[in-house]
Coordinates of N, CA and C in Angstrom, one line a residue:
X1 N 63.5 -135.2 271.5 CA 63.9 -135.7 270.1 C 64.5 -134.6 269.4
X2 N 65.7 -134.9 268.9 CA 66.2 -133.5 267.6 C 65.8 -133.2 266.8
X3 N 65.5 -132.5 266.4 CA 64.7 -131.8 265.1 C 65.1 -132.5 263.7
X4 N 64.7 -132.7 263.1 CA 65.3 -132.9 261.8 C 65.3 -132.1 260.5
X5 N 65.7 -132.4 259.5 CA 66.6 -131.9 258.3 C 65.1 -131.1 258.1
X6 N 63.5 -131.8 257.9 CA 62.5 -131.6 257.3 C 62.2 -130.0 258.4
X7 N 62.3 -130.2 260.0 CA 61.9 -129.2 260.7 C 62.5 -127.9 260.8
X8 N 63.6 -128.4 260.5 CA 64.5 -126.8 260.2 C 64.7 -126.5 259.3
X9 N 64.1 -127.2 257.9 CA 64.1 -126.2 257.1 C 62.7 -125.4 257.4
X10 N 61.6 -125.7 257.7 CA 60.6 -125.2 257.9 C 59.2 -125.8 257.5
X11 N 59.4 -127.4 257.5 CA 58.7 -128.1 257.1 C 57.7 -128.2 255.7
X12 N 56.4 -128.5 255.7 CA 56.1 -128.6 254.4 C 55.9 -127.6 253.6
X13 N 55.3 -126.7 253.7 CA 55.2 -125.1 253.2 C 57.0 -125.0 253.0
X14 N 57.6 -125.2 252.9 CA 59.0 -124.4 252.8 C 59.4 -125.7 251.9
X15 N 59.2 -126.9 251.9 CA 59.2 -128.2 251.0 C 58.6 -128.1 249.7
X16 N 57.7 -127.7 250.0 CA 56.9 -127.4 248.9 C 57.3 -126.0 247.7
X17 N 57.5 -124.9 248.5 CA 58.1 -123.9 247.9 C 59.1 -124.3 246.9
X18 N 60.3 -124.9 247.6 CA 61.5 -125.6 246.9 C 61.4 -126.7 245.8
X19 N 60.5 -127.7 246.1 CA 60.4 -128.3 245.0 C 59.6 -127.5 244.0
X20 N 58.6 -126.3 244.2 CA 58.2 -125.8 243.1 C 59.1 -124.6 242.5
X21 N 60.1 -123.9 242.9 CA 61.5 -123.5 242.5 C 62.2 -124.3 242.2
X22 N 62.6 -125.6 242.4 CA 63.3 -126.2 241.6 C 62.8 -126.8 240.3
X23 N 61.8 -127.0 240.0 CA 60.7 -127.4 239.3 C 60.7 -126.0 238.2
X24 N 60.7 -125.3 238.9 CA 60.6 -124.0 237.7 C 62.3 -123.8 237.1
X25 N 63.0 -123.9 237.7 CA 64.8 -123.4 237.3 C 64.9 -124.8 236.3
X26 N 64.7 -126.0 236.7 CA 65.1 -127.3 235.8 C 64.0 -126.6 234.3
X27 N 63.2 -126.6 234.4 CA 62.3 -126.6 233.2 C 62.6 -124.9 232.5
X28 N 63.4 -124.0 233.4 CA 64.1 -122.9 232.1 C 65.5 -123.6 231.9
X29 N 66.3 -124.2 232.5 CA 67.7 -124.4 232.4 C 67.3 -125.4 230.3
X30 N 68.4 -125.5 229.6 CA 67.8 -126.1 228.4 C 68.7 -127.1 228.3
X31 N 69.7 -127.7 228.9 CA 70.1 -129.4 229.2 C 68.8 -129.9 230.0
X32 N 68.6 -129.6 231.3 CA 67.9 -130.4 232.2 C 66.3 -130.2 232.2
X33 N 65.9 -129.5 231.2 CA 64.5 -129.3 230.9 C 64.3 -130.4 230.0
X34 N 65.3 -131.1 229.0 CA 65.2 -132.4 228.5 C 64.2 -133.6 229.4
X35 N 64.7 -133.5 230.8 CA 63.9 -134.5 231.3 C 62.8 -134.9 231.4
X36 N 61.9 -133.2 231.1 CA 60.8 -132.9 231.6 C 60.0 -133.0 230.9
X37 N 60.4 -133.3 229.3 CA 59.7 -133.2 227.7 C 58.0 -134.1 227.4
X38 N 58.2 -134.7 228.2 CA 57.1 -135.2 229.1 C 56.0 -134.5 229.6
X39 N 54.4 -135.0 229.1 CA 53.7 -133.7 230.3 C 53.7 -134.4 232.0
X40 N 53.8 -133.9 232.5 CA 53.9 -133.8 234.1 C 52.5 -134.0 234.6
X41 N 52.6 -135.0 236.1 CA 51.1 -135.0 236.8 C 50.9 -133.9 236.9
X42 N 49.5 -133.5 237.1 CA 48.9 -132.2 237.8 C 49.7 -132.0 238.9
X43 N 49.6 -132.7 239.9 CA 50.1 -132.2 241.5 C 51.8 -132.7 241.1
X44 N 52.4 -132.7 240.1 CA 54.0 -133.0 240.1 C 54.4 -132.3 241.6
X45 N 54.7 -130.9 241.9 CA 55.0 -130.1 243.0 C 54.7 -130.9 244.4
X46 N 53.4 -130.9 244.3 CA 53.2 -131.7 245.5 C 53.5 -132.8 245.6
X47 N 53.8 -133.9 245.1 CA 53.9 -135.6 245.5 C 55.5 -135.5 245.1
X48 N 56.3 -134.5 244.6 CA 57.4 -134.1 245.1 C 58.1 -133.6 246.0
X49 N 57.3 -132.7 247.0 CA 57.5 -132.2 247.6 C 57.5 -133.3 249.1
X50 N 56.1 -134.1 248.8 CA 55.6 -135.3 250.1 C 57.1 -136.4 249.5
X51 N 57.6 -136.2 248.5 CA 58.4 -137.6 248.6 C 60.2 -137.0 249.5
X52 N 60.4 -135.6 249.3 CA 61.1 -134.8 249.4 C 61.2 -134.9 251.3
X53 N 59.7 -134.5 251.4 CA 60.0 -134.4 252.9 C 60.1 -135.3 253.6
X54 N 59.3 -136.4 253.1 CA 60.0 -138.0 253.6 C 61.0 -138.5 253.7
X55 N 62.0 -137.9 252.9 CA 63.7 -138.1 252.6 C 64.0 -137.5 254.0
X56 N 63.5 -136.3 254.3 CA 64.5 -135.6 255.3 C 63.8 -135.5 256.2
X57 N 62.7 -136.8 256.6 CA 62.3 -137.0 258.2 C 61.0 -135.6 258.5
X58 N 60.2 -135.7 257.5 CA 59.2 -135.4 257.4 C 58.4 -136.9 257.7
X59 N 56.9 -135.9 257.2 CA 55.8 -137.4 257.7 C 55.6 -138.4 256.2
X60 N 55.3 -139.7 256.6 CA 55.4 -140.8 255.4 C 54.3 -140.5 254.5
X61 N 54.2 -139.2 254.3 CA 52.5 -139.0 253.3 C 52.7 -139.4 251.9
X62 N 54.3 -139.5 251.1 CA 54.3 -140.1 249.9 C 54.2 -141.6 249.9
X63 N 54.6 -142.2 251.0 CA 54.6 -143.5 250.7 C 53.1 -144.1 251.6
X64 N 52.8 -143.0 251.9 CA 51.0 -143.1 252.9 C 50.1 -143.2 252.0
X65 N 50.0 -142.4 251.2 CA 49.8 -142.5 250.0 C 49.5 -142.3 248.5
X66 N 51.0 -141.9 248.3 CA 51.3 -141.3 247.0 C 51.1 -142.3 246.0
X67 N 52.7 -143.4 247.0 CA 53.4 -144.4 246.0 C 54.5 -145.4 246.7
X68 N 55.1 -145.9 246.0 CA 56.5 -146.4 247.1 C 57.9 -146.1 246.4
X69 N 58.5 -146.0 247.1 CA 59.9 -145.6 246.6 C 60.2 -145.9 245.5
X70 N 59.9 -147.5 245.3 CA 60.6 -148.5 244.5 C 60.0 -147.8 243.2
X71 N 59.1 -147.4 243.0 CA 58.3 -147.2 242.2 C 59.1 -145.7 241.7
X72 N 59.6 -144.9 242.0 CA 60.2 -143.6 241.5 C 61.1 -143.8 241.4
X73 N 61.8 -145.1 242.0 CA 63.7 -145.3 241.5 C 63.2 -146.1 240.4
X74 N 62.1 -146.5 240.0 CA 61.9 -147.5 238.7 C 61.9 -146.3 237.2
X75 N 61.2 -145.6 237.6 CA 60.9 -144.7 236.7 C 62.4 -143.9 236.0
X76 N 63.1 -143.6 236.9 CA 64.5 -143.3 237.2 C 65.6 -143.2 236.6
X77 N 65.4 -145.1 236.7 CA 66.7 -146.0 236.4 C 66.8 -146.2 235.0
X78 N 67.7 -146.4 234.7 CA 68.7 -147.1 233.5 C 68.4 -145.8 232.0
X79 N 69.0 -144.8 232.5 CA 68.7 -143.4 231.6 C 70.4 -143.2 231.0
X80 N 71.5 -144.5 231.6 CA 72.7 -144.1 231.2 C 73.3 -142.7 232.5
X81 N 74.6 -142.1 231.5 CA 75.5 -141.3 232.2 C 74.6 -140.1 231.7
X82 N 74.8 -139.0 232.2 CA 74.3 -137.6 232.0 C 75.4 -136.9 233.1
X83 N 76.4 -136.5 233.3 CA 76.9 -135.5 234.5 C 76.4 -134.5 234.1
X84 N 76.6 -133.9 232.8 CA 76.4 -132.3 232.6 C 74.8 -131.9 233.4
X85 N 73.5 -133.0 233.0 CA 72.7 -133.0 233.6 C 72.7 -133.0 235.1
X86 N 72.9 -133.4 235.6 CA 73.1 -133.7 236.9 C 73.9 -133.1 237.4
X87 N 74.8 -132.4 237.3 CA 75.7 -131.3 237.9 C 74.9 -129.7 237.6
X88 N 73.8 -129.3 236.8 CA 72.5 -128.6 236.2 C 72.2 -128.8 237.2
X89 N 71.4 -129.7 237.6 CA 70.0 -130.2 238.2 C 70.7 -129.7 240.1
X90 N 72.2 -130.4 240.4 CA 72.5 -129.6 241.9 C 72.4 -128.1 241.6
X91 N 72.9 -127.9 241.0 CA 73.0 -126.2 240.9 C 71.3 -125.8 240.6
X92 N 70.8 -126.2 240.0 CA 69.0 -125.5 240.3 C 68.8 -125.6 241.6
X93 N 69.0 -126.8 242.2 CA 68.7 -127.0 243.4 C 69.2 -126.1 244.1
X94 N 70.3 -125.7 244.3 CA 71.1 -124.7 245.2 C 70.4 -123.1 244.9
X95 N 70.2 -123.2 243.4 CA 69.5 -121.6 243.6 C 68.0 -121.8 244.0
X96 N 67.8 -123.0 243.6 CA 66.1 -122.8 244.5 C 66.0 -122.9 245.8
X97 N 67.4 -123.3 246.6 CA 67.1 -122.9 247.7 C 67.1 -121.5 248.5
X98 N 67.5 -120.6 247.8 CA 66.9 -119.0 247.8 C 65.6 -118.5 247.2
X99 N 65.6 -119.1 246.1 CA 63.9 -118.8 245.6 C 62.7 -118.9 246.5
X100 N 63.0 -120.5 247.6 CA 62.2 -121.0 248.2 C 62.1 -120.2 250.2
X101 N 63.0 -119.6 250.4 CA 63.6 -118.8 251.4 C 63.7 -119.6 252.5
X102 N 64.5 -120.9 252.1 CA 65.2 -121.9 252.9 C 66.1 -121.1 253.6
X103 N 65.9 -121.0 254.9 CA 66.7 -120.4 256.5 C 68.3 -120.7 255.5
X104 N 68.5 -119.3 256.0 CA 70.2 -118.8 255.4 C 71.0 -119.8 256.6
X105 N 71.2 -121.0 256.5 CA 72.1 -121.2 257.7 C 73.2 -122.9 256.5
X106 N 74.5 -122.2 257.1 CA 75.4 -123.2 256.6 C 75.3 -124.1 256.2
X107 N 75.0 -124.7 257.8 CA 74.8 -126.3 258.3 C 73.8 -127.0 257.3
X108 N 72.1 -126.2 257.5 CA 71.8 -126.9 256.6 C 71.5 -126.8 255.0
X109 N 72.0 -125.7 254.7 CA 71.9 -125.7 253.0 C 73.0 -126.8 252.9
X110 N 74.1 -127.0 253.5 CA 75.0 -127.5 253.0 C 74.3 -129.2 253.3
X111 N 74.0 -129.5 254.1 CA 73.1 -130.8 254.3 C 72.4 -130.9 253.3
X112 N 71.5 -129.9 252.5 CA 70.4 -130.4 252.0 C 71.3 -130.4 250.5
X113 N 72.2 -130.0 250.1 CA 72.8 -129.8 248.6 C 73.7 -131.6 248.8
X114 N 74.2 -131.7 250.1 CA 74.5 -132.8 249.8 C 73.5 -134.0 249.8
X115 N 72.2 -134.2 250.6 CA 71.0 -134.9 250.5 C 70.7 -134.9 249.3
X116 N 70.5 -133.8 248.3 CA 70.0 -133.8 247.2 C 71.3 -134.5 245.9
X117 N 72.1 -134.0 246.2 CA 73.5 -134.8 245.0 C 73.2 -136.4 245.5
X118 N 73.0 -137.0 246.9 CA 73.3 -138.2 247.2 C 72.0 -138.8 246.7
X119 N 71.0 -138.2 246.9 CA 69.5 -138.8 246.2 C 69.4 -139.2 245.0
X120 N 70.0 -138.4 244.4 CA 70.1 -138.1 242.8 C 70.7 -139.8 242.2
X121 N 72.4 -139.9 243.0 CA 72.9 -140.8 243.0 C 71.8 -142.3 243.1
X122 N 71.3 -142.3 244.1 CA 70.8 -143.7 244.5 C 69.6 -143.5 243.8
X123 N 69.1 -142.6 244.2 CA 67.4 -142.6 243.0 C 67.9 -143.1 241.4
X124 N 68.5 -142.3 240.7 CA 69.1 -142.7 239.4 C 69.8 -143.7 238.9
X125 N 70.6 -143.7 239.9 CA 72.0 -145.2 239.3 C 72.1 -146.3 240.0
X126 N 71.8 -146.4 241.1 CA 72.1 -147.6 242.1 C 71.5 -149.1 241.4
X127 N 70.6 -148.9 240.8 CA 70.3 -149.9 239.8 C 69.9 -149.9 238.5
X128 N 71.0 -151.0 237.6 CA 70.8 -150.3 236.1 C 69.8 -151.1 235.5
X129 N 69.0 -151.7 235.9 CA 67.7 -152.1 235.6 C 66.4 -151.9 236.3
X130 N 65.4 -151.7 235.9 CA 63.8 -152.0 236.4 C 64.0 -152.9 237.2
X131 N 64.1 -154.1 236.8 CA 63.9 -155.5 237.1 C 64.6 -155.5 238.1
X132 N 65.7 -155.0 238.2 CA 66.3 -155.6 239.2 C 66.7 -154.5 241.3
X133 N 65.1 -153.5 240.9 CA 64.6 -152.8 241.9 C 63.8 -153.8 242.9
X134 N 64.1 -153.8 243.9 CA 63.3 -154.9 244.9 C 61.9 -153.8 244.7
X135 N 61.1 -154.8 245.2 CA 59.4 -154.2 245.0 C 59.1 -153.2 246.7
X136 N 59.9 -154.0 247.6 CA 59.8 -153.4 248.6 C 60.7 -152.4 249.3
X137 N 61.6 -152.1 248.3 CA 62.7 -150.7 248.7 C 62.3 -150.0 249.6
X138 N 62.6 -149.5 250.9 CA 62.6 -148.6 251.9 C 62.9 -147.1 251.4
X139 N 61.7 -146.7 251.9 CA 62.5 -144.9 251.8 C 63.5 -144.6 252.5
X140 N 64.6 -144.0 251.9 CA 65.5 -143.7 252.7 C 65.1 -142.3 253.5
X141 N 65.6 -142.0 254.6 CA 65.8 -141.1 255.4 C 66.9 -140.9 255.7
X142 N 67.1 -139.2 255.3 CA 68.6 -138.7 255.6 C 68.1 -137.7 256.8
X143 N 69.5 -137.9 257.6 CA 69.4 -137.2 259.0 C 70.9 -136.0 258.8
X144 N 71.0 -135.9 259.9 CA 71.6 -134.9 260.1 C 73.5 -135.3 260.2
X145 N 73.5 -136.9 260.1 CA 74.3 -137.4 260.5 C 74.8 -138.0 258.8
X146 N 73.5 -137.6 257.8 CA 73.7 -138.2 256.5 C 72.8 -139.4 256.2
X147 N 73.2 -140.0 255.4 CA 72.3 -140.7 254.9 C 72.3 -142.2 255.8
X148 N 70.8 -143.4 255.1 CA 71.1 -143.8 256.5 C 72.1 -144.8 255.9
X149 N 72.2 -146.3 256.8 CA 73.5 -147.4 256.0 C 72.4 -148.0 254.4
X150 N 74.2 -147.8 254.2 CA 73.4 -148.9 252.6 C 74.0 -147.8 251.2
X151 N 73.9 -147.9 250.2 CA 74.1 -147.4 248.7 C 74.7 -146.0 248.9
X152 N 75.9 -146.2 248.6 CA 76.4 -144.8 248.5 C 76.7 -143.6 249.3
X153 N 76.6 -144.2 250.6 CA 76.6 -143.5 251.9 C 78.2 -142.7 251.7
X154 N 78.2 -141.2 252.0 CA 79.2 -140.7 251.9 C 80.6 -140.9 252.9
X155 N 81.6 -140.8 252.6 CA 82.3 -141.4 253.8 C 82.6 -140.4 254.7
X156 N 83.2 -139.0 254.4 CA 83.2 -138.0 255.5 C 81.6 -137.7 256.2
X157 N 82.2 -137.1 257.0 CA 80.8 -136.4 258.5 C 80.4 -135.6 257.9
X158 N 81.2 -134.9 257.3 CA 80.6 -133.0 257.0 C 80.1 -133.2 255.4
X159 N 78.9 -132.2 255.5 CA 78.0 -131.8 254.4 C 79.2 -131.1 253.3
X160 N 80.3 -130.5 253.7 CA 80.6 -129.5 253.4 C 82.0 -129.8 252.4
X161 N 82.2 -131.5 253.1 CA 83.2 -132.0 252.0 C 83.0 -132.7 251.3
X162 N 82.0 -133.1 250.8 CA 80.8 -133.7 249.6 C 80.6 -132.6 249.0
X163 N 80.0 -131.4 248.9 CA 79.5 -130.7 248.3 C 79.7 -131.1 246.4
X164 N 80.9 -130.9 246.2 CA 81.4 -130.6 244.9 C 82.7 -131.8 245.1
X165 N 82.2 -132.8 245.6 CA 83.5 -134.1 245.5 C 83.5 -134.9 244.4
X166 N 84.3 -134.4 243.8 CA 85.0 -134.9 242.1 C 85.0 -136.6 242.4
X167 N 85.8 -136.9 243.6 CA 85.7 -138.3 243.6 C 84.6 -139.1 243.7
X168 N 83.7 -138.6 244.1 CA 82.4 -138.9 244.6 C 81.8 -139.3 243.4
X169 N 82.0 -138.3 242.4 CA 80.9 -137.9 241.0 C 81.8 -139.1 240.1
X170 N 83.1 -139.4 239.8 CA 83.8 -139.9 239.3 C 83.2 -141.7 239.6
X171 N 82.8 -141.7 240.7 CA 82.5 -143.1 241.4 C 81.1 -143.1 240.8
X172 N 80.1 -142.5 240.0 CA 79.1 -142.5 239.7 C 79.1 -143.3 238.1
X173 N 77.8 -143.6 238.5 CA 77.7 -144.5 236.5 C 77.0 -143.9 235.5
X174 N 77.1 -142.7 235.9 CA 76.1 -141.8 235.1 C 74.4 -141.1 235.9
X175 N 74.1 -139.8 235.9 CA 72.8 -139.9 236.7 C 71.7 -139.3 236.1
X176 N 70.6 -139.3 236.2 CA 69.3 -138.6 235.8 C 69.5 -136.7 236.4
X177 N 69.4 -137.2 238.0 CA 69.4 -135.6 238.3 C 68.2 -134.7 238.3
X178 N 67.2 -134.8 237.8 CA 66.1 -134.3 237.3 C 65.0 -134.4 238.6
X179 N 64.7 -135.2 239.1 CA 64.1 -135.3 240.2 C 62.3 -135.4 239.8
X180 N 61.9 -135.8 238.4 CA 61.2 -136.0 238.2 C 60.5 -137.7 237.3
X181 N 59.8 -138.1 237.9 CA 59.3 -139.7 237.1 C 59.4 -139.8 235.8
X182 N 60.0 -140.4 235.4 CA 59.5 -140.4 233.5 C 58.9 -142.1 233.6
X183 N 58.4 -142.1 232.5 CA 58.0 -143.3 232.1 C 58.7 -144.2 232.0
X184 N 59.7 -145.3 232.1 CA 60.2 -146.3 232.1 C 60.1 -147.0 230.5
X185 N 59.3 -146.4 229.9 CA 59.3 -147.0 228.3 C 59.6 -146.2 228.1
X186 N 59.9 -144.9 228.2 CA 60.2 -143.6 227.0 C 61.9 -143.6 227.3
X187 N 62.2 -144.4 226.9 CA 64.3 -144.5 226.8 C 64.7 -144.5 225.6
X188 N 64.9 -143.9 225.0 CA 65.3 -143.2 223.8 C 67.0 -143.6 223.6

């Protein structure tokens, strides 16, 4: 079997690091700390981290039992356009993947910057209502080959020509970015 996105980065401990570096850079950054204005679960880190590694073909322990997907694109959805936020929130990500000492390799920083900009997308925007989130949404799992079929799938192979694709972001309806639950009634 090939290894996946979750094993080379170094599985949970190195999952975990990252989401708690990225978790610390969004909450100093002062656009994208707006998200956070909110107090946060205790274990935020962690049931971010279990949703995190699920994405990239880790084990199903957020939807084992955290929560279900549907349930964190609900929280999500319908926050409007934000780019400046959301172009923040990849770039925390990219320096947290140094903070977190995610393996110096091309291939997959550049996988996971694009995993993370594409998450952002379908976590945030893919639907502009609550209501109109199926109850049974599948986690998605991204591989090495990208994301799987369905919402927003990128069209090139390479991580590397997504990174910073204008057309990509342009094709967007506005995104959250933040990678954190908010309440679904607190829309301001």
């Amino acid at each position: 079997m090939a290894r996946t996105v979750y094993d080379a980065m170094g599985g949970m401990p190195v999952v975990l690091a990252l989401a708690r570096a990225w978790h610390a850079r969004v909450l100093a950054d002062p656009v994208v700390a707006h998200a956070f204005h909110r107090p946060v679960h205790p274990r935020h880190d962690e049931r971010l981290a279990a949703y995190w590694a699920e994405q990239l073909g880790g084990p199903a322990t957020f939807t084992g039992s955290t929560g279900a997907h549907a349930s964190v694109v609900a929280v999500h959805s319908g926050n409007g356009p934000h780019d400046e936020m959301d172009a923040r929130a990849v770039a925390c990500f990219e320096l947290a993947l140094d903070d977190a000492a995610v393996p110096d390799d091309d291939a997959l920083r550049a996988t996971l910057t694009l995993w993370f900009t594409w998450a952002t997308q379908v976590l945030n925007h893919e639907y502009e209502t609550v209501e109109s989130i199926p109850a049974d949404l599948p986690m998605p799992v991204w591989t090495w080959d990208g994301p799987p079929p369905g919402p927003r799938a990128p069209a090139a192979s390479s991580a590397d020509d997504h990174r910073h694709d204008e057309d990509q972001r342009d094709r967007r309806e506005g995104e959250d970015g933040h990678g954190h639950p908010q309440d679904p009634r607190d829309r301001g």
